[in-house]
Amino acid sequence: MAYGELIVHTRAFLKKEHGISRHGLIHRLAINALTAGPLSLRVSAGLLRLYQRSGLQRLLRRSGMLRLLGLAQLDAALPAITPVARWREFYPASGGRAGEVALFTGCVANITDRRTLDACIAVLTRLGYDVRVPAGQGCCGSLHWHGGDRGRAEALMRRNLRAFPAASVDAVVTSASGCGAMLKEYAVCLTADKSAPAFSDKIKDISQFLAEITWPRQVSLAPLTKRVAVHDPCTLANVLRQEDKPLELLRRIPGVEIIPLPDNHLCCGAAGTYHLAQPEMAHRLRADKIEQLVRLKPDILATSNIGCAMFLESGLRAAGLDIEVVHPVVLLEKQLQVTSGK
């Protein structure tokens, strides 16, 4: 039984038959503003930066208006917004050339997590891979697809299929497991599109790709005397089936203490937009993770999905815990940088 597909179809049917709640409409408008395209993302980023830096965020939090509008959960999860990242379309390999990949940057990561995308490019080029960043790409469509908005999701999917030269690269690499899981399913979602199967077959999570390739002999990683807890996003474990790859990569770093987070098979509560629609359950799930982190006392929490990272980071802030949340590739890039000239 394809439960995921059944749930998606049911949500689409319910939205068509019963409409959408006021809070649901506000969430959808916010998501659409961030995912519609480059111009919409730039405008949204500018407004969000103004909201955060002008004092308006603090004022609305104190006033209680965010709760009345159903935006309190969304606001709490917001990291510091940066200007929209601008990428070159081509980054050449340094040293010997091993191949060529395309990088999927998605949407929200361009204003919340540029350091992960920068790290992907830095590590891939240092290991001998040319990196293409197609200009026409955008949101993977996951939030819309799983939220029952199939029409908009399919439009976003087709835009990405037009943007990516899947046939001419070794892999299409993604740094967000949630996006990777959706991209992998384009062939299932767009059965009439002949280009979808070839595209989906090329999708690889960055940790999977880096773990499977042969590293140049001259590349080494500097020691890191830190305690790193590793969180497995549900999409990495249950859809992509690559939860072992971040651990495999991080264990390459000398001196690091790796601790898989207990009960890693349980959701952190983020689950796309689930934490917005069902905040009480989401917060209970996250509280379990925070409790484990309090007990383990790691210096760093590594996770491979931007949605999980943002939700867990907001929980850590609320708990007053000074634990850095990063993608595993960011740790690799930091240590690779130290020894790149040797």
Coordinates of C-alpha atoms in Angstrom, one line a residue:
M1 CA 0.0 0.0 0.0
A2 CA 1.5 3.4 -1.1
Y3 CA 0.4 5.3 2.0
G4 CA 2.2 8.5 1.1
E5 CA 0.4 8.7 -2.2
L6 CA -2.9 7.9 -0.6
I7 CA -2.4 10.7 2.0
V8 CA -1.5 13.2 -0.7
H9 CA -4.6 12.4 -2.8
T10 CA -6.8 12.6 0.3
R11 CA -5.5 16.0 1.3
A12 CA -6.0 17.3 -2.2
F13 CA -9.6 15.9 -2.1
L14 CA -10.4 17.4 1.3
K15 CA -9.1 20.9 0.3
K16 CA -11.2 20.8 -2.8
E17 CA -14.3 19.6 -1.0
H18 CA -14.1 21.6 2.3
G19 CA -11.8 24.5 1.4
I20 CA -9.0 25.7 3.7
S21 CA -9.0 27.3 7.2
R22 CA -8.0 30.9 7.8
H23 CA -4.8 29.8 9.4
G24 CA -4.2 27.4 6.6
L25 CA -4.7 30.1 4.0
I26 CA -2.2 32.4 5.8
H27 CA 0.4 29.6 5.9
R28 CA -0.2 28.8 2.2
L29 CA 0.2 32.5 1.2
A30 CA 3.4 32.7 3.2
I31 CA 4.8 29.5 1.6
N32 CA 3.8 30.6 -1.9
A33 CA 5.5 34.0 -1.4
L34 CA 8.8 32.2 -0.6
T35 CA 8.6 29.5 -3.3
A36 CA 6.9 31.2 -6.3
G37 CA 10.1 32.2 -8.0
P38 CA 13.3 34.3 -7.8
L39 CA 11.6 37.7 -7.8
S40 CA 9.1 36.7 -5.2
L41 CA 11.8 35.2 -3.0
R42 CA 13.9 38.4 -3.2
V43 CA 10.9 40.6 -2.2
S44 CA 10.0 38.2 0.6
A45 CA 13.6 38.2 1.9
G46 CA 13.7 42.0 1.9
L47 CA 10.4 42.2 3.8
L48 CA 11.5 39.6 6.3
R49 CA 14.8 41.2 6.9
L50 CA 13.1 44.5 7.5
Y51 CA 10.6 42.8 9.8
Q52 CA 13.5 41.2 11.8
R53 CA 15.8 44.2 11.9
S54 CA 13.4 47.1 12.4
G55 CA 12.0 46.0 15.8
L56 CA 8.6 45.1 14.3
Q57 CA 9.2 41.4 15.1
R58 CA 9.7 42.1 18.8
L59 CA 6.7 44.4 18.9
L60 CA 4.4 41.9 17.3
R61 CA 5.6 39.1 19.5
R62 CA 4.8 41.2 22.6
S63 CA 1.4 42.3 21.3
G64 CA 0.1 38.8 20.8
M65 CA -0.9 39.5 17.2
L66 CA 1.2 36.7 15.8
R67 CA -0.9 34.2 17.8
L68 CA -4.1 35.7 16.6
L69 CA -3.0 35.6 13.0
G70 CA -1.8 32.0 13.3
L71 CA 1.8 33.0 12.6
A72 CA 3.4 32.5 16.0
Q73 CA 4.8 29.0 15.0
L74 CA 6.1 30.3 11.7
D75 CA 7.8 33.3 13.4
A76 CA 9.4 31.2 16.1
A77 CA 11.0 28.9 13.5
L78 CA 12.5 31.8 11.5
P79 CA 16.3 32.0 11.5
A80 CA 18.1 35.2 10.7
I81 CA 17.1 36.0 7.1
T82 CA 19.9 37.0 4.7
P83 CA 19.8 38.6 1.2
V84 CA 19.0 36.1 -1.5
A85 CA 22.2 34.2 -2.5
R86 CA 23.4 34.8 -6.1
W87 CA 25.2 31.9 -7.7
R88 CA 27.4 31.6 -10.7
E89 CA 26.1 29.0 -13.1
F90 CA 29.4 27.2 -13.2
Y91 CA 32.1 26.4 -10.6
P92 CA 35.2 24.6 -12.0
A93 CA 36.9 21.8 -10.2
S94 CA 40.2 22.6 -8.5
G95 CA 43.0 20.2 -9.2
G96 CA 42.3 17.0 -11.2
R97 CA 38.8 16.8 -12.7
A98 CA 36.7 13.7 -11.7
G99 CA 33.4 14.6 -13.1
E100 CA 30.5 17.1 -13.1
V101 CA 27.4 17.6 -11.0
A102 CA 24.4 19.9 -10.8
L103 CA 23.5 21.5 -7.5
F104 CA 19.9 21.9 -6.4
T105 CA 19.6 25.0 -4.3
G106 CA 15.8 25.1 -3.8
C107 CA 14.1 28.1 -2.4
V108 CA 14.3 28.8 1.4
A109 CA 17.9 27.8 1.8
N110 CA 18.9 30.7 -0.4
I111 CA 17.9 33.1 2.4
T112 CA 18.4 31.0 5.5
D113 CA 21.2 28.6 4.9
R114 CA 23.7 29.8 2.3
R115 CA 26.6 28.4 4.2
T116 CA 25.5 24.8 3.5
L117 CA 25.2 25.5 -0.2
D118 CA 28.5 27.3 -0.2
A119 CA 30.0 24.3 1.6
C120 CA 28.6 21.9 -1.0
I121 CA 30.3 23.8 -3.8
A122 CA 33.6 24.2 -1.9
V123 CA 33.8 20.4 -1.1
L124 CA 32.7 19.2 -4.5
T125 CA 35.1 21.4 -6.4
R126 CA 38.0 20.5 -4.1
L127 CA 37.3 16.8 -4.7
G128 CA 37.5 17.3 -8.4
Y129 CA 33.9 18.0 -9.6
D130 CA 32.7 20.8 -11.8
V131 CA 29.5 22.2 -10.2
R132 CA 26.6 23.6 -12.3
V133 CA 24.0 25.7 -10.5
P134 CA 21.1 26.0 -13.0
A135 CA 19.6 29.5 -13.0
G136 CA 16.0 28.4 -13.8
Q137 CA 15.5 26.1 -10.8
G138 CA 13.4 26.8 -7.7
C139 CA 11.3 25.2 -5.0
C140 CA 11.1 21.4 -5.3
G141 CA 7.3 21.5 -4.7
S142 CA 7.3 19.3 -1.6
L143 CA 5.4 21.6 0.7
H144 CA 2.7 22.1 -1.9
W145 CA 2.5 18.4 -2.9
H146 CA 2.2 17.1 0.6
G147 CA -0.2 19.9 1.5
G148 CA -2.7 18.9 -1.1
D149 CA -1.9 21.7 -3.6
R150 CA -1.0 19.4 -6.5
G151 CA -1.5 22.0 -9.3
R152 CA 1.1 24.4 -7.9
A153 CA 3.4 21.5 -7.0
E154 CA 3.4 20.1 -10.5
A155 CA 4.1 23.5 -12.0
L156 CA 7.2 23.8 -9.7
M157 CA 8.3 20.3 -10.7
R158 CA 8.1 21.0 -14.4
R159 CA 10.1 24.2 -14.0
N160 CA 12.9 22.2 -12.4
L161 CA 12.8 19.6 -15.1
R162 CA 13.3 22.3 -17.7
A163 CA 16.2 23.8 -15.7
F164 CA 18.3 20.8 -15.0
P165 CA 20.6 19.1 -17.6
A166 CA 20.2 15.7 -16.0
A167 CA 21.6 13.8 -19.0
S168 CA 24.9 15.7 -19.0
V169 CA 25.9 15.4 -15.4
D170 CA 27.0 12.6 -13.1
A171 CA 24.4 13.5 -10.5
V172 CA 22.0 16.2 -9.3
V173 CA 23.1 16.8 -5.8
T174 CA 20.8 18.2 -3.0
S175 CA 21.8 19.3 0.5
A176 CA 18.2 19.0 1.9
S177 CA 16.9 15.5 2.4
G178 CA 13.3 16.7 2.2
C179 CA 13.9 18.2 -1.2
G180 CA 15.9 15.2 -2.3
A181 CA 13.0 12.9 -1.3
M182 CA 10.6 15.0 -3.4
L183 CA 12.9 15.2 -6.4
K184 CA 13.3 11.4 -6.3
E185 CA 9.5 11.1 -6.7
Y186 CA 9.1 13.4 -9.8
A187 CA 8.8 10.3 -11.9
V188 CA 5.9 9.1 -9.8
C189 CA 4.2 12.5 -9.6
L190 CA 4.6 13.5 -13.3
T191 CA 3.9 10.2 -15.0
A192 CA 3.2 11.8 -18.4
D193 CA 6.6 13.7 -18.4
K194 CA 9.2 11.6 -20.2
S195 CA 12.1 13.5 -18.7
A196 CA 11.1 12.9 -15.1
P197 CA 12.5 9.3 -14.7
A198 CA 16.0 10.3 -15.9
F199 CA 16.0 13.3 -13.6
S200 CA 14.8 11.4 -10.6
D201 CA 17.5 8.7 -11.2
K202 CA 20.2 11.3 -11.0
I203 CA 19.2 12.7 -7.6
K204 CA 21.7 12.1 -4.7
D205 CA 21.9 13.6 -1.3
I206 CA 25.2 15.4 -0.8
S207 CA 26.3 13.0 1.9
Q208 CA 25.5 10.0 -0.2
F209 CA 27.5 11.4 -3.1
L210 CA 30.5 12.3 -1.1
A211 CA 30.6 9.0 0.7
E212 CA 30.4 7.0 -2.6
I213 CA 33.1 8.8 -4.6
T214 CA 36.8 8.3 -4.4
W215 CA 38.6 11.2 -2.7
P216 CA 41.9 12.5 -4.1
R217 CA 44.9 11.3 -2.1
Q218 CA 46.1 14.8 -1.4
V219 CA 42.8 15.8 0.3
S220 CA 42.8 15.5 4.1
L221 CA 40.7 16.6 7.0
A222 CA 42.1 18.5 10.0
P223 CA 41.3 17.1 13.5
L224 CA 38.2 18.4 15.3
T225 CA 38.0 17.9 19.0
K226 CA 34.3 18.4 19.3
R227 CA 31.3 16.3 20.4
V228 CA 28.8 16.0 17.5
A229 CA 25.3 14.7 17.8
V230 CA 23.9 13.4 14.5
H231 CA 20.1 13.7 13.8
D232 CA 18.6 11.5 11.1
P233 CA 15.8 13.3 9.2
C234 CA 12.8 11.1 8.4
T235 CA 13.2 11.8 4.7
L236 CA 16.9 10.8 4.7
A237 CA 16.1 7.5 6.5
N238 CA 12.7 6.5 5.2
V239 CA 12.7 7.8 1.7
L240 CA 16.3 8.1 0.5
R241 CA 17.5 5.3 2.8
Q242 CA 20.9 7.0 3.3
E243 CA 20.9 7.7 7.0
D244 CA 24.3 6.0 7.4
K245 CA 26.1 8.3 5.0
P246 CA 26.4 11.4 7.3
L247 CA 27.9 9.2 10.0
E248 CA 30.3 7.7 7.5
L249 CA 31.5 11.1 6.3
L250 CA 31.8 12.7 9.8
R251 CA 33.9 9.7 11.0
R252 CA 36.5 10.7 8.4
I253 CA 37.3 13.7 10.6
P254 CA 40.1 12.8 13.1
G255 CA 39.4 13.4 16.8
V256 CA 35.7 14.1 16.5
E257 CA 33.3 12.3 18.8
I258 CA 30.2 11.2 16.9
I259 CA 27.0 10.5 18.8
P260 CA 23.9 9.3 16.9
L261 CA 20.9 10.9 18.5
P262 CA 18.9 8.4 20.5
D263 CA 15.5 7.4 19.0
N264 CA 16.7 8.7 15.7
H265 CA 13.9 6.8 14.0
L266 CA 11.4 9.1 15.6
C267 CA 10.4 12.4 13.9
C268 CA 11.7 15.7 15.4
G269 CA 8.3 17.3 14.8
A270 CA 9.1 19.6 11.8
A271 CA 7.7 17.3 9.1
G272 CA 7.5 20.0 6.4
T273 CA 4.6 22.2 7.5
Y274 CA 3.3 19.8 10.1
H275 CA 4.7 21.9 13.0
L276 CA 2.6 24.8 11.7
A277 CA -0.6 22.7 11.3
Q278 CA -0.2 20.6 14.5
P279 CA 2.0 22.6 16.8
E280 CA 1.2 20.8 20.0
M281 CA 2.2 17.3 18.7
A282 CA 5.2 18.8 16.9
H283 CA 6.4 20.5 20.1
R284 CA 6.1 17.3 22.1
L285 CA 8.2 15.4 19.5
R286 CA 10.8 18.2 19.5
A287 CA 10.8 18.3 23.3
D288 CA 12.0 14.7 23.3
K289 CA 15.0 15.6 21.1
I290 CA 15.8 18.7 23.2
E291 CA 15.8 16.6 26.3
Q292 CA 18.2 14.1 24.7
L293 CA 20.5 17.0 23.7
V294 CA 20.4 18.4 27.3
R295 CA 21.6 15.0 28.5
L296 CA 24.2 14.4 25.8
K297 CA 25.7 18.0 25.9
P298 CA 27.1 18.0 22.4
D299 CA 29.0 21.0 21.0
I300 CA 27.3 20.6 17.6
L301 CA 24.1 19.1 16.2
A302 CA 24.4 17.9 12.6
T303 CA 21.3 17.3 10.5
S304 CA 20.8 16.9 6.8
N305 CA 17.5 18.7 6.3
I306 CA 16.9 22.4 6.5
G307 CA 13.3 22.1 7.9
C308 CA 14.6 19.9 10.7
A309 CA 17.5 22.2 11.3
M310 CA 15.3 25.3 11.6
F311 CA 12.8 23.6 13.9
L312 CA 15.4 22.1 16.2
E313 CA 17.4 25.3 16.3
S314 CA 14.4 27.3 17.4
G315 CA 13.8 24.7 20.1
L316 CA 17.4 25.0 21.3
R317 CA 17.1 28.8 21.4
A318 CA 13.9 28.6 23.4
A319 CA 15.6 26.2 25.9
G320 CA 18.6 28.5 26.2
L321 CA 21.0 25.9 24.8
D322 CA 24.2 27.0 23.0
I323 CA 24.4 24.1 20.5
E324 CA 25.4 24.9 17.0
V325 CA 23.1 23.3 14.3
V326 CA 24.8 22.6 11.0
H327 CA 24.7 20.4 8.0
P328 CA 27.3 17.6 8.0
V329 CA 28.9 19.1 4.8
V330 CA 29.6 22.3 6.7
L331 CA 31.8 20.5 9.2
L332 CA 33.6 18.7 6.3
E333 CA 34.2 22.0 4.5
K334 CA 35.6 23.7 7.7
Q335 CA 38.1 20.9 8.2
L336 CA 38.9 20.6 4.5
Q337 CA 39.7 24.3 4.3
V338 CA 42.3 24.1 7.0
T339 CA 44.4 21.5 5.1
S340 CA 43.5 22.5 1.5
G341 CA 46.9 24.1 0.9
K342 CA 49.0 21.2 2.2

